[in-house]
Short mmCIF file of C-alpha atoms in Angstrom, two decimals:
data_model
loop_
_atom_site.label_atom_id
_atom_site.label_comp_id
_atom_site.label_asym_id
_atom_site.label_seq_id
_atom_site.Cartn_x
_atom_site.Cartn_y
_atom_site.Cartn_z
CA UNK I 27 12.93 -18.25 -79.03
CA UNK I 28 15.70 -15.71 -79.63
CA UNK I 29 15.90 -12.56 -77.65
CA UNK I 30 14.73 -10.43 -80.16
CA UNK I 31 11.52 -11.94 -80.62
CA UNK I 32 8.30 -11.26 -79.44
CA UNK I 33 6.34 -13.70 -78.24
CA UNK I 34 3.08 -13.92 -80.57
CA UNK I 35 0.72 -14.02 -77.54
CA UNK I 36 2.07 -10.22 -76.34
CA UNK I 37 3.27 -8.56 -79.52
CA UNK I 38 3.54 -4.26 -78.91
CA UNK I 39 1.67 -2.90 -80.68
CA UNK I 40 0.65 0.88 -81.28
CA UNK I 41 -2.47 0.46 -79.21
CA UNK I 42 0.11 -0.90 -76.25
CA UNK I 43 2.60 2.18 -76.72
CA UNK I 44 -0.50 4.84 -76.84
CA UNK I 45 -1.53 2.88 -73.71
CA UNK I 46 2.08 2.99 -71.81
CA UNK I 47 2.09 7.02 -73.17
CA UNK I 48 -1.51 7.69 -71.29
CA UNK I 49 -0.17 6.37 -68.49
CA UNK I 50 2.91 8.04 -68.10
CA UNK I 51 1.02 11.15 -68.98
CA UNK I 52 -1.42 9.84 -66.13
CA UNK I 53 1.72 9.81 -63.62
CA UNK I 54 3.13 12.59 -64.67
CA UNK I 55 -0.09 14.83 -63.84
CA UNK I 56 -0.39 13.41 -60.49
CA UNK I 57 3.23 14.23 -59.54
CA UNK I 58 2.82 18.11 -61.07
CA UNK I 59 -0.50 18.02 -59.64
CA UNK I 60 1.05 17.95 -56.62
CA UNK I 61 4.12 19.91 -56.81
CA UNK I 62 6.98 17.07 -57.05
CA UNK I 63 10.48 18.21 -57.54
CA UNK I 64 13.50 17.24 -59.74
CA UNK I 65 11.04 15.23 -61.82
CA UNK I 66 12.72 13.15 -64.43
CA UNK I 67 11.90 10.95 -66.84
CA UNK I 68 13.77 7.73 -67.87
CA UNK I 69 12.84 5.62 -71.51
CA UNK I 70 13.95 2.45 -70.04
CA UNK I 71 12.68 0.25 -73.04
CA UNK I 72 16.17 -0.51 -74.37
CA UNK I 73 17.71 -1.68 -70.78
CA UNK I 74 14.65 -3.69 -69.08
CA UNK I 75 11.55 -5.40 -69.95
CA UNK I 76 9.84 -4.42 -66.31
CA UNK I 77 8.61 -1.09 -67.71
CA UNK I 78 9.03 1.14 -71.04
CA UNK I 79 9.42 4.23 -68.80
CA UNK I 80 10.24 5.34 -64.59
CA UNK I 81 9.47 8.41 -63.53
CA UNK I 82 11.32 9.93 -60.69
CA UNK I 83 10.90 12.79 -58.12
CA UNK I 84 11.38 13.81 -54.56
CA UNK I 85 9.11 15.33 -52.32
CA UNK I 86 9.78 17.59 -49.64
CA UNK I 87 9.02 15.73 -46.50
CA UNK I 88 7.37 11.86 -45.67
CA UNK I 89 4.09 13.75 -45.71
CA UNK I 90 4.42 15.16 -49.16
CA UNK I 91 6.01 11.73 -50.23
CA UNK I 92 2.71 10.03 -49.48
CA UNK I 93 0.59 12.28 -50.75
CA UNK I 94 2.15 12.32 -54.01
CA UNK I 95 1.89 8.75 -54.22
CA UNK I 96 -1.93 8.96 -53.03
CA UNK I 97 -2.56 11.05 -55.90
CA UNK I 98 -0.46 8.76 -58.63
CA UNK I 99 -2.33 5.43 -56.94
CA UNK I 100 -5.97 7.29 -57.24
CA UNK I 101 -5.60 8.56 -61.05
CA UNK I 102 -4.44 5.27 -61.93
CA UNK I 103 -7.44 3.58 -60.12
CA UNK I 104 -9.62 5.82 -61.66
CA UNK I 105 -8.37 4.90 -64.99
CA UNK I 106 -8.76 1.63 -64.32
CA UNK I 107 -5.47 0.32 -63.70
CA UNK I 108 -4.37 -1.84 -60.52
CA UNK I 109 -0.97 -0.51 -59.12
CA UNK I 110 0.93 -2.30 -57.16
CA UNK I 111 2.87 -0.11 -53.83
CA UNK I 112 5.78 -0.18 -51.49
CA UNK I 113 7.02 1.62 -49.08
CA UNK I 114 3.26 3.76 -48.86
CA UNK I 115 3.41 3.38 -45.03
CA UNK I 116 7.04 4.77 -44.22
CA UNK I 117 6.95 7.34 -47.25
CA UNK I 118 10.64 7.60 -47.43
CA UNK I 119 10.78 5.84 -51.04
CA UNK I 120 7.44 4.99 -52.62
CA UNK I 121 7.55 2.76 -55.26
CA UNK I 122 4.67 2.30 -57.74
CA UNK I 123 4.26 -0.09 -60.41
CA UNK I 124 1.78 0.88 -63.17
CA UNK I 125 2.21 -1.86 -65.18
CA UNK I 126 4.97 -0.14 -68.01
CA UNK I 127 5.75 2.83 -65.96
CA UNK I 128 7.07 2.88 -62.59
CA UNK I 129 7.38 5.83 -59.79
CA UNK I 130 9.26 6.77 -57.55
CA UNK I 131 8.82 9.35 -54.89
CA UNK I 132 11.23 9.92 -52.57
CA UNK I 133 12.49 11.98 -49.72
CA UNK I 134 15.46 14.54 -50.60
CA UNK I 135 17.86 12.28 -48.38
CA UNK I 136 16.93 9.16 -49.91
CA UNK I 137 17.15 10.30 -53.53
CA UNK I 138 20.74 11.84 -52.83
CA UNK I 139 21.55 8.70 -51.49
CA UNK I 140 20.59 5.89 -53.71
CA UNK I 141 21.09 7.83 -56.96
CA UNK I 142 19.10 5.80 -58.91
CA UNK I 143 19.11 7.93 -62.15
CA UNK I 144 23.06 6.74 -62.18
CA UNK I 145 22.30 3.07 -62.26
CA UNK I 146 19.74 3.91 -64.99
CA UNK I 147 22.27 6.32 -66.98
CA UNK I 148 23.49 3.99 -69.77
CA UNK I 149 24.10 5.15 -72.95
CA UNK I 150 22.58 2.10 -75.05
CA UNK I 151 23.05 3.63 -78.23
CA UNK I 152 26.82 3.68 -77.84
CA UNK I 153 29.65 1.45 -78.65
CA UNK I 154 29.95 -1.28 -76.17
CA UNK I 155 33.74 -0.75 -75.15
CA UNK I 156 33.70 -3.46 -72.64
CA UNK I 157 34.76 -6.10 -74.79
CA UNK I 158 37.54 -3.81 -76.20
CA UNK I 159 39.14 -3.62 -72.57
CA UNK I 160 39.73 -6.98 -72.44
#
């Protein structure tokens, strides 16, 4: 199969990007619900095939961390998703995987530290100059 193809057995549809939109909108309530900070929004569909979007924010302390993520892991169960969590316990990072969004919630220190908007911040619209260099 080439890489551009989608496999007949998953094809996206409209009813799976309405889906993928309700549940960012889903996250997204949860982490204003409860006050998150520097909330941003990444439309990873053109760099990964592990989510279409990751939402990312920092909380103010390990307590606010968790709670956050509390919040984001009870909305999604009530709308009948499963998510799957890490790091719930320490609440320095939490990561959650809605299945086409992720989260991440993490401590000020952390998110100054691993800077993952940077490793996410490719322009994939624009020329690829890497070949050129060479």
């Amino acid at each position: 199969m080439a890489a551009d193809e989608t496999p007949t057995d998953m094809p996206h549809t409209t009813a799976n990007a309405a889906s993928d939109n309700a549940t960012l909108r889903l996250a997204l309530d949860a982490v204003e619900e409860l006050k998150g900070e520097s909330i941003k929004v990444l439309d990873i569909t053109q760099l990964t095939t592990i989510a279409e979007h990751m939402v990312i924010c920092t909380g103010r302390s390990g307590r606010h961390v968790k709670r956050i993520g509390e919040t984001v892991i009870a909305n999604a169960k009530q709308a009948g998703l499963s998510p799957r969590v890490e790091g719930l316990e320490q609440s320095e990072w939490v990561l959650i995987d809605l299945n086409g969004v992720l989260v991440h919630i993490m401590q000020p220190v952390t998110r100054a530290y691993y800077q993952i908007e940077k490793l996410w911040d490719v322009d994939v619209a624009g020329p690829d100059t890497t070949s050129a260099a060479h």
